[in-house]
mmCIF file of C-alpha atoms in Angstrom:
data_model
loop_
_atom_site.group_PDB
_atom_site.id
_atom_site.type_symbol
_atom_site.label_atom_id
_atom_site.label_comp_id
_atom_site.label_asym_id
_atom_site.label_seq_id
_atom_site.Cartn_x
_atom_site.Cartn_y
_atom_site.Cartn_z
ATOM 1 C CA GLN A 1 -71.137 -28.204 -52.421
ATOM 2 C CA VAL A 2 -73.686 -29.092 -55.083
ATOM 3 C CA GLN A 3 -74.485 -32.659 -55.934
ATOM 4 C CA LEU A 4 -76.753 -34.167 -58.569
ATOM 5 C CA VAL A 5 -77.852 -37.754 -58.107
ATOM 6 C CA GLU A 6 -79.448 -39.651 -60.967
ATOM 7 C CA SER A 7 -81.480 -42.819 -60.874
ATOM 8 C CA GLY A 8 -83.751 -44.887 -63.078
ATOM 9 C CA GLY A 9 -81.463 -46.122 -65.803
ATOM 10 C CA GLY A 10 -81.346 -49.733 -66.845
ATOM 11 C CA LEU A 11 -82.060 -52.269 -69.539
ATOM 12 C CA VAL A 12 -85.371 -52.245 -71.351
ATOM 13 C CA GLN A 13 -86.803 -53.782 -74.497
ATOM 14 C CA ALA A 14 -87.643 -51.666 -77.512
ATOM 15 C CA GLY A 15 -91.043 -50.102 -77.045
ATOM 16 C CA GLY A 16 -90.679 -50.053 -73.281
ATOM 17 C CA SER A 17 -90.403 -47.172 -70.866
ATOM 18 C CA LEU A 18 -88.043 -45.816 -68.261
ATOM 19 C CA ARG A 19 -88.231 -42.857 -65.937
ATOM 20 C CA LEU A 20 -85.048 -41.061 -64.997
ATOM 21 C CA SER A 21 -84.785 -38.870 -61.922
ATOM 22 C CA CYS A 22 -82.187 -36.321 -60.934
ATOM 23 C CA ALA A 23 -82.173 -34.637 -57.546
ATOM 24 C CA ALA A 24 -80.018 -31.629 -56.778
ATOM 25 C CA SER A 25 -78.794 -30.973 -53.267
ATOM 26 C CA GLY A 26 -76.411 -28.705 -51.419
ATOM 27 C CA ASN A 27 -76.176 -24.958 -51.003
ATOM 28 C CA ILE A 28 -78.209 -23.708 -53.940
ATOM 29 C CA PHE A 29 -79.570 -20.203 -54.244
ATOM 30 C CA SER A 30 -81.458 -20.708 -57.461
ATOM 31 C CA ILE A 31 -81.723 -23.143 -60.324
ATOM 32 C CA ASN A 32 -82.123 -21.564 -63.711
ATOM 33 C CA ALA A 33 -82.548 -24.728 -65.715
ATOM 34 C CA MET A 34 -82.193 -28.465 -65.539
ATOM 35 C CA GLY A 35 -82.097 -31.091 -68.196
ATOM 36 C CA TRP A 36 -80.622 -34.184 -69.697
ATOM 37 C CA TYR A 37 -77.846 -34.882 -72.141
ATOM 38 C CA ARG A 38 -76.970 -38.229 -73.587
ATOM 39 C CA GLN A 39 -73.916 -39.662 -75.257
ATOM 40 C CA ALA A 40 -73.747 -42.873 -77.215
ATOM 41 C CA PRO A 41 -70.452 -44.553 -78.111
ATOM 42 C CA GLY A 42 -68.757 -42.797 -81.000
ATOM 43 C CA LYS A 43 -71.250 -39.948 -81.045
ATOM 44 C CA GLN A 44 -71.258 -36.397 -79.796
ATOM 45 C CA ARG A 45 -73.075 -35.564 -76.619
ATOM 46 C CA GLU A 46 -76.504 -34.192 -77.427
ATOM 47 C CA LEU A 47 -79.095 -32.306 -75.477
ATOM 48 C CA VAL A 48 -82.136 -34.524 -75.020
ATOM 49 C CA ALA A 49 -84.440 -32.242 -73.076
ATOM 50 C CA SER A 50 -84.335 -29.195 -70.858
ATOM 51 C CA ILE A 51 -86.677 -27.256 -68.653
ATOM 52 C CA THR A 52 -86.315 -23.776 -67.225
ATOM 53 C CA SER A 53 -87.296 -22.953 -63.666
ATOM 54 C CA GLY A 54 -90.078 -20.687 -62.507
ATOM 55 C CA SER A 55 -93.715 -20.319 -63.375
ATOM 56 C CA GLY A 56 -92.846 -19.285 -66.874
ATOM 57 C CA GLY A 57 -90.562 -22.225 -67.430
ATOM 58 C CA SER A 58 -90.467 -23.833 -70.803
ATOM 59 C CA THR A 59 -89.368 -27.169 -72.159
ATOM 60 C CA ASN A 60 -87.536 -28.185 -75.267
ATOM 61 C CA TYR A 61 -86.623 -31.501 -76.803
ATOM 62 C CA ALA A 62 -84.345 -32.976 -79.363
ATOM 63 C CA ASP A 63 -86.246 -33.771 -82.539
ATOM 64 C CA SER A 64 -85.384 -37.432 -82.150
ATOM 65 C CA VAL A 65 -87.312 -37.734 -78.876
ATOM 66 C CA LYS A 66 -90.252 -35.403 -79.416
ATOM 67 C CA GLY A 67 -93.524 -37.145 -78.749
ATOM 68 C CA ARG A 68 -91.812 -39.922 -76.822
ATOM 69 C CA PHE A 69 -89.950 -38.239 -73.950
ATOM 70 C CA THR A 70 -91.346 -35.832 -71.380
ATOM 71 C CA ILE A 71 -89.318 -33.697 -69.015
ATOM 72 C CA SER A 72 -90.820 -32.384 -65.798
ATOM 73 C CA ARG A 73 -89.727 -30.973 -62.464
ATOM 74 C CA GLU A 74 -90.665 -30.705 -58.815
ATOM 75 C CA ASP A 75 -89.292 -27.432 -57.507
ATOM 76 C CA ALA A 76 -89.683 -28.324 -53.829
ATOM 77 C CA LYS A 77 -87.540 -31.410 -54.324
ATOM 78 C CA LYS A 78 -85.102 -29.748 -56.735
ATOM 79 C CA THR A 79 -85.709 -32.736 -58.941
ATOM 80 C CA VAL A 80 -86.049 -33.147 -62.669
ATOM 81 C CA TYR A 81 -87.515 -36.196 -64.366
ATOM 82 C CA LEU A 82 -87.321 -37.655 -67.821
ATOM 83 C CA GLN A 83 -90.137 -39.994 -68.754
ATOM 84 C CA MET A 84 -89.014 -42.043 -71.729
ATOM 85 C CA ASN A 85 -91.650 -43.958 -73.658
ATOM 86 C CA SER A 86 -91.544 -45.983 -76.860
ATOM 87 C CA LEU A 87 -87.839 -46.490 -76.424
ATOM 88 C CA LYS A 88 -85.746 -47.413 -79.425
ATOM 89 C CA PRO A 89 -82.334 -49.092 -79.629
ATOM 90 C CA GLU A 90 -80.899 -45.800 -80.863
ATOM 91 C CA ASP A 91 -81.830 -44.277 -77.506
ATOM 92 C CA THR A 92 -79.105 -46.375 -75.912
ATOM 93 C CA ALA A 93 -76.644 -44.003 -74.257
ATOM 94 C CA VAL A 94 -75.335 -42.668 -71.003
ATOM 95 C CA TYR A 95 -77.805 -40.065 -69.825
ATOM 96 C CA SER A 96 -76.424 -37.236 -67.725
ATOM 97 C CA CYS A 97 -78.383 -34.723 -65.732
ATOM 98 C CA TYR A 98 -77.257 -31.114 -65.576
ATOM 99 C CA SER A 99 -78.300 -28.114 -63.569
ATOM 100 C CA LEU A 100 -77.569 -24.492 -64.370
ATOM 101 C CA LEU A 101 -77.571 -22.769 -61.005
ATOM 102 C CA ARG A 102 -76.261 -20.083 -58.722
ATOM 103 C CA VAL A 103 -74.849 -20.852 -55.293
ATOM 104 C CA THR A 104 -75.628 -17.285 -54.159
ATOM 105 C CA PHE A 105 -77.364 -14.364 -55.819
ATOM 106 C CA ARG A 106 -73.967 -12.755 -56.388
ATOM 107 C CA SER A 107 -72.486 -15.834 -57.984
ATOM 108 C CA PRO A 108 -72.381 -16.437 -61.695
ATOM 109 C CA GLU A 109 -74.215 -19.384 -63.152
ATOM 110 C CA TYR A 110 -72.374 -22.675 -63.255
ATOM 111 C CA VAL A 111 -73.270 -25.992 -64.766
ATOM 112 C CA TYR A 112 -73.219 -28.997 -62.470
ATOM 113 C CA TRP A 113 -73.369 -32.560 -63.683
ATOM 114 C CA GLY A 114 -74.517 -35.867 -62.353
ATOM 115 C CA GLN A 115 -72.469 -39.021 -62.736
ATOM 116 C CA GLY A 116 -74.615 -40.333 -65.566
ATOM 117 C CA THR A 117 -76.843 -43.360 -65.798
ATOM 118 C CA GLN A 118 -76.769 -46.030 -68.481
ATOM 119 C CA VAL A 119 -79.864 -46.625 -70.566
ATOM 120 C CA THR A 120 -79.761 -49.676 -72.800
ATOM 121 C CA VAL A 121 -82.590 -50.518 -75.168
ATOM 122 C CA SER A 122 -82.548 -53.973 -76.696
ATOM 123 C CA SER A 123 -84.119 -54.828 -80.027
#
């Protein structure tokens, strides 16, 4: 029932910028958190950035992207963004959006994933 659709990936030169978007749709009661993971070839998947929902929401970032990436959200659109600046070749990876949500108030939280979008940074 729930679908996450990502966009914005592509090829960019080192020092450039990309903006990733992820929109959630379907029967969703509440979204507790959304964020982005990435996985490069031969490496473990790592959490890049996350943001919790609500007025008291907070953000967190991997040390490797602090100061360069910014995560944000638009609650009305159920959309999370990742603004990536000063990109480095080591940022090259498949970036996957996730959403921690409940379908109903009685349901437990489940993690839903997007298909992933490729980000390639050339030197």
